[in-house]
Coordinates of N, CA, C and O in Angstrom, one line a residue:
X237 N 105.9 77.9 98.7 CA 105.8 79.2 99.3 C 104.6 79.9 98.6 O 104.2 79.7 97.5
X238 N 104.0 80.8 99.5 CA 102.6 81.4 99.1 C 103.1 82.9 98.5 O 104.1 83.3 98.9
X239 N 102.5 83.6 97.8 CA 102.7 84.9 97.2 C 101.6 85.7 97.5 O 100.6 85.1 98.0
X240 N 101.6 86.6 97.4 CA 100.3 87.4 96.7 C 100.5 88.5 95.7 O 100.9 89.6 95.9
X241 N 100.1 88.0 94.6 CA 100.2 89.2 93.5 C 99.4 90.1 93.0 O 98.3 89.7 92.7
X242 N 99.6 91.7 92.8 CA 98.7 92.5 92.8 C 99.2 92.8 91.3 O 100.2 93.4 91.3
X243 N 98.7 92.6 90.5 CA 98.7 93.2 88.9 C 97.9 94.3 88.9 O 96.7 94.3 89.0
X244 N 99.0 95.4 88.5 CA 98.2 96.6 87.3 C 98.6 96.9 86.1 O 99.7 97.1 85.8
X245 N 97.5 96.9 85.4 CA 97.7 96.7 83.6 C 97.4 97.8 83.2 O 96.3 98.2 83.5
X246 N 98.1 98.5 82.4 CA 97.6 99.3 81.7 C 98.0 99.1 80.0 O 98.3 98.0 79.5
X247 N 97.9 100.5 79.3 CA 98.2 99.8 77.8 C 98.6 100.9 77.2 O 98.3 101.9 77.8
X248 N 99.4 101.2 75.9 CA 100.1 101.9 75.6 C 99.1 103.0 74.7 O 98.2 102.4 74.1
X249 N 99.0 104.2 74.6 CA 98.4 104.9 73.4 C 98.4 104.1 72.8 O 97.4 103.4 72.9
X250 N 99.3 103.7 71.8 CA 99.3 103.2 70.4 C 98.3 101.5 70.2 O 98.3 101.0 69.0
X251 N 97.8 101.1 71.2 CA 97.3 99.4 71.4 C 95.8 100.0 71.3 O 95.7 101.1 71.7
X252 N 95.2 99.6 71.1 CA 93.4 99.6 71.0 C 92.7 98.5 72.0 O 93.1 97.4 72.1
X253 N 91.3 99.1 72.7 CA 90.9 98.7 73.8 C 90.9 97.0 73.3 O 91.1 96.2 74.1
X254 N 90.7 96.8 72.0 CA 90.3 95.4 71.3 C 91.8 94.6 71.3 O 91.7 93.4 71.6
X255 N 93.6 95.2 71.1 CA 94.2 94.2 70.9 C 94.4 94.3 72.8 O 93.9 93.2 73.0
X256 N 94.6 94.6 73.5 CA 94.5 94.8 75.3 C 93.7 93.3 75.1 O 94.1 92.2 75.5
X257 N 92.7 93.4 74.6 CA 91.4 92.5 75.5 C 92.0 91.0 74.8 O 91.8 90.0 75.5
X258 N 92.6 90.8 73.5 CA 93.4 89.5 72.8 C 94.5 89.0 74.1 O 94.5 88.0 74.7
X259 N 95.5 90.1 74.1 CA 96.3 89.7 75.4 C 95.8 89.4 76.5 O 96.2 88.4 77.1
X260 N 94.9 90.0 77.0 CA 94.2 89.7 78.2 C 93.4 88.0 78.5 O 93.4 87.2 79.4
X261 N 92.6 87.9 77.1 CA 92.0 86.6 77.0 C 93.1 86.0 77.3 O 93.0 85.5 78.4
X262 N 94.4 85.7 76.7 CA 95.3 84.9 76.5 C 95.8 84.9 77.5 O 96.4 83.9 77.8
X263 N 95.9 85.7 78.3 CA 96.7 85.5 79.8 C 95.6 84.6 80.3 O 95.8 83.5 80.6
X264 N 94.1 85.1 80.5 CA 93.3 84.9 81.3 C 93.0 82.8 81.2 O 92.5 82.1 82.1
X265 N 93.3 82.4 80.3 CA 93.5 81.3 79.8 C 94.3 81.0 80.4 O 94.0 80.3 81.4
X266 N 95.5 81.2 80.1 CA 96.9 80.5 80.9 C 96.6 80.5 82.5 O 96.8 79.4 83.1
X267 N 96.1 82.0 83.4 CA 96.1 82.0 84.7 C 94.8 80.8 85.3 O 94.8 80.4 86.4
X268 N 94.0 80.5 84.2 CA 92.8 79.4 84.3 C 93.6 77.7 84.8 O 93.4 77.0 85.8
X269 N 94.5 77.6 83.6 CA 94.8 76.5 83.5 C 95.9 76.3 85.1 O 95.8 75.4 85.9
X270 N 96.9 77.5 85.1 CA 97.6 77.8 86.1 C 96.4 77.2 87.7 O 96.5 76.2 88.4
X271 N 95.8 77.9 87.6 CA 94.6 77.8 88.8 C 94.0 75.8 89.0 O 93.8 75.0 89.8
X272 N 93.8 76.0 87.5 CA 93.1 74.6 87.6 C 94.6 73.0 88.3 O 94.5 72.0 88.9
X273 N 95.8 73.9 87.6 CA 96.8 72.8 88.5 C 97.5 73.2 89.9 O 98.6 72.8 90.4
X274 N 96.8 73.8 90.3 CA 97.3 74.0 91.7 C 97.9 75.2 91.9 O 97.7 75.9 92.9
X275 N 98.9 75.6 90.7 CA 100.3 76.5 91.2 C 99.0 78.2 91.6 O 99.2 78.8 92.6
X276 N 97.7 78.5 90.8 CA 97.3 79.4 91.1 C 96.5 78.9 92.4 O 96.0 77.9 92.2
X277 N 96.4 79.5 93.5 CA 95.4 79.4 94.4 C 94.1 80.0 94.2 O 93.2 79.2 94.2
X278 N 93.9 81.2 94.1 CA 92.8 81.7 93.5 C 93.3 83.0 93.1 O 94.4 83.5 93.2
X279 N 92.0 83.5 92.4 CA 92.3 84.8 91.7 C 91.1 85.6 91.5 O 90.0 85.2 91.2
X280 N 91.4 87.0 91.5 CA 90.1 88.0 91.7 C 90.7 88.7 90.6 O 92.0 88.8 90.5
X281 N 89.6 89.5 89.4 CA 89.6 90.6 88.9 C 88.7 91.6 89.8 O 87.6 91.4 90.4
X282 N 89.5 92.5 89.8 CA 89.0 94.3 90.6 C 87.8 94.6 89.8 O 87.9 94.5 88.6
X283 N 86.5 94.9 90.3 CA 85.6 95.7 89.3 C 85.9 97.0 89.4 O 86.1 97.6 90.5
X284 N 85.9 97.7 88.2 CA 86.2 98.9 87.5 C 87.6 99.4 87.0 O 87.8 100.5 86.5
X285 N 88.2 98.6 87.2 CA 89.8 98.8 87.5 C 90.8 97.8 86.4 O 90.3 96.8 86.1
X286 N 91.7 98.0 85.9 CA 92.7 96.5 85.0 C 93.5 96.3 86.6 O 94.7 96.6 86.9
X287 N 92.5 95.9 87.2 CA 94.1 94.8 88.1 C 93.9 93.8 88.3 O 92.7 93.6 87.9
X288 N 94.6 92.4 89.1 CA 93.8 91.5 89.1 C 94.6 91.5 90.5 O 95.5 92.3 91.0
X289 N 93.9 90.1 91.2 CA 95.4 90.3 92.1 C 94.8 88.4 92.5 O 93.7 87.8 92.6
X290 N 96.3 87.8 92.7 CA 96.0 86.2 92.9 C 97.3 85.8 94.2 O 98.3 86.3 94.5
X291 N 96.8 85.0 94.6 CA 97.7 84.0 95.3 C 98.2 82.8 94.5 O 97.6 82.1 93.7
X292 N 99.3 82.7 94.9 CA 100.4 81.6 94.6 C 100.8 80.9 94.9 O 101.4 81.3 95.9
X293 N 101.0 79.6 94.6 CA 101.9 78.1 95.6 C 102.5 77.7 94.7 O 102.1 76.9 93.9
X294 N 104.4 78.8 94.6 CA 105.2 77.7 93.7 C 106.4 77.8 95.0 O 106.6 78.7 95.9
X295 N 107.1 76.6 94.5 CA 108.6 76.5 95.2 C 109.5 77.3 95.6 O 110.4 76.9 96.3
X296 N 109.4 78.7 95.2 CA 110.8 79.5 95.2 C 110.4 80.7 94.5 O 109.5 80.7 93.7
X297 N 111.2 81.8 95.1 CA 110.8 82.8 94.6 C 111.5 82.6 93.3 O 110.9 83.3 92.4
X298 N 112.6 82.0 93.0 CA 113.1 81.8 91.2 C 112.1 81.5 90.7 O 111.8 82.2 89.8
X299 N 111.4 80.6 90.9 CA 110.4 79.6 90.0 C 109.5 80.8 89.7 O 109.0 80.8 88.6
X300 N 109.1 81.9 90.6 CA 108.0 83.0 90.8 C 108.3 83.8 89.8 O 107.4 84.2 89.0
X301 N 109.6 84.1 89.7 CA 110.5 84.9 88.5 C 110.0 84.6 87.3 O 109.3 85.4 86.6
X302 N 110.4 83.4 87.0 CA 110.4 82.4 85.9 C 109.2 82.8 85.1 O 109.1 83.5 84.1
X303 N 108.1 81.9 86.0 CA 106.7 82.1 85.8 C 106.0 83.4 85.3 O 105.1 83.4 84.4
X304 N 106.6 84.6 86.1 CA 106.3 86.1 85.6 C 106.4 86.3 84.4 O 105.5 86.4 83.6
X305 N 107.7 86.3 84.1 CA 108.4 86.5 82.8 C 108.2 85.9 81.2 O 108.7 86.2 80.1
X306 N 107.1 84.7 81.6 CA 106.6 84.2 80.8 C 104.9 84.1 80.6 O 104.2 83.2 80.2
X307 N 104.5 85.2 81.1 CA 103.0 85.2 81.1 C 102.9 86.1 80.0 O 103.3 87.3 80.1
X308 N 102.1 85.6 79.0 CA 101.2 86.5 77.8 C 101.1 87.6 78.4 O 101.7 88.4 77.6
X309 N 100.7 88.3 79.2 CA 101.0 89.6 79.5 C 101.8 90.5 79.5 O 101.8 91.6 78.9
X310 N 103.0 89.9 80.5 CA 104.3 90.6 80.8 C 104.8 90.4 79.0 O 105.3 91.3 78.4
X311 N 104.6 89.3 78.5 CA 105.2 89.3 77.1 C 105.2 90.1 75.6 O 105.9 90.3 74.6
X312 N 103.9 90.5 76.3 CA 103.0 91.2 74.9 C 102.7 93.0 75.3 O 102.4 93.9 74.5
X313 N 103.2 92.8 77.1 CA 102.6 93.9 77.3 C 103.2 94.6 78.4 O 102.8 95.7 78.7
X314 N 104.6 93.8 79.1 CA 105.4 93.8 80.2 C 105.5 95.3 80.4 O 105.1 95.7 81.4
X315 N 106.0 96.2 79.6 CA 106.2 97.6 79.9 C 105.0 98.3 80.6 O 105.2 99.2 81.4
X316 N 104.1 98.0 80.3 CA 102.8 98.7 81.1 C 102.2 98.0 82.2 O 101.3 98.4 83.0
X317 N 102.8 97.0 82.2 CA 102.0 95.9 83.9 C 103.2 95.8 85.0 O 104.4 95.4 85.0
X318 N 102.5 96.4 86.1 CA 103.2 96.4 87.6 C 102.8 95.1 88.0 O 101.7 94.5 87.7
X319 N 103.6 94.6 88.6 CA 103.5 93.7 89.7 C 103.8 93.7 91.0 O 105.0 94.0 91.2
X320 N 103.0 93.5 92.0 CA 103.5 93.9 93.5 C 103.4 92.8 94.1 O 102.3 92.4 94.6
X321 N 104.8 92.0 94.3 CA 104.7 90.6 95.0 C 105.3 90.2 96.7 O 106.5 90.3 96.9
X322 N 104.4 89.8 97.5 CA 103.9 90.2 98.7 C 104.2 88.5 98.9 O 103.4 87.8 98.2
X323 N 105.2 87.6 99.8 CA 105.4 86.9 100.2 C 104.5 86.4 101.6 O 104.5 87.0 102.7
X324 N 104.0 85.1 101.4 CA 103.2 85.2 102.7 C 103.8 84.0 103.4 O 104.8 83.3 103.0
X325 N 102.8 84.0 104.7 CA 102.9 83.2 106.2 C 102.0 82.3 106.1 O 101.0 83.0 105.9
X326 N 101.6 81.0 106.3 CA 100.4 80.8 107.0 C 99.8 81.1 108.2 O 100.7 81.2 109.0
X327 N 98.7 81.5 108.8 CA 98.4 81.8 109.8 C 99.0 80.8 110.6 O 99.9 81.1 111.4
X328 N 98.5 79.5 110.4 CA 98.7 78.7 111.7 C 100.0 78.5 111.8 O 100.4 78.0 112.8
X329 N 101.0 78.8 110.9 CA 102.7 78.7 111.2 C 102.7 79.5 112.3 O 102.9 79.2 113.5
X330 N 102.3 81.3 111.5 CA 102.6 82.3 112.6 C 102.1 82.0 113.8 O 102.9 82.2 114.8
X331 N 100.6 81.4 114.1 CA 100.1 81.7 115.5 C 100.6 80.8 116.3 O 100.5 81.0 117.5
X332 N 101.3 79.2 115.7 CA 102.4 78.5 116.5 C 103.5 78.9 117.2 O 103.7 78.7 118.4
X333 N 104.3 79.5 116.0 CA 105.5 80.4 116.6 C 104.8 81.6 118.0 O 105.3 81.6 119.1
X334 N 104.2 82.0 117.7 CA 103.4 83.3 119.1 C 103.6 82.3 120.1 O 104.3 82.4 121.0
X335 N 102.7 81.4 119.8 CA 103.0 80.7 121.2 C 104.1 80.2 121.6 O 104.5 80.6 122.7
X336 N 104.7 79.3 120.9 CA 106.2 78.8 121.3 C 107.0 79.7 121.9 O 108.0 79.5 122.6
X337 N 106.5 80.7 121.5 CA 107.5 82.4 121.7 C 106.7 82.5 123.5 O 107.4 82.8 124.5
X338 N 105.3 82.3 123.7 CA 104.9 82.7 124.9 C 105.1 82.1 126.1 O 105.2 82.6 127.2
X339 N 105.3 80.3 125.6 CA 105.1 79.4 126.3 C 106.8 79.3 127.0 O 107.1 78.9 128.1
X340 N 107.9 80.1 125.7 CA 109.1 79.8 126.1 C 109.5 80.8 126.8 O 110.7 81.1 126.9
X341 N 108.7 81.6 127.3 CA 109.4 82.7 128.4 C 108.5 82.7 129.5 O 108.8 83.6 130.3
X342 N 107.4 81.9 130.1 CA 106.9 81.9 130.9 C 107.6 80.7 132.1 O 107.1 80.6 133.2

């Protein structure tokens, strides 16, 4: 199943722009390796902004859970990062079904 995740990071008063950027490397590492085996599809950082936002190919939205919950981020920093997870379609599934849908009422 495909996702789309929209991360926003922020950081607590009490953290310094320097320990943010430690957690950050360290996610950015993990979301690397993630990308490099498949499960990441790709991934964009926002210019000017802490968000990132990536696509996903894991099995289940459990496994999606899972995965979350154990990112150097959410771990080090979960109280200040949103996530907004947006399940997708492939186009060509959807534009099959349209037609099957057109073809079976004509």
């Amino acid at each position: 199943m495909l996702y789309h995740l929209d991360f926003q990071v922020e950081y607590p008063d009490n953290m310094s722009q320097q320990e943010l950027f430690a957690i950050w490397s360290e996610e950015a590492e993990t979301a690397l390796q993630a990308k490099q085996a498949g499960v990441i599809v790709d991934l964009w950082k926002c210019v000017g902004t802490r968000r990132v936002i990536a696509i996903v190919d894991v099995p289940s939205p459990d496994t999606l859970d899972q995965i979350l919950l154990d990112l150097p981020i959410i771990k080090k920093n979960g109280q200040k990062v949103q996530v907004e997870v947006t399940p997708l379609r492939k186009y060509e599934d959807f534009a099959a079904d349209i037609k099957a849908r057109l073809d079976h009422r004509e």
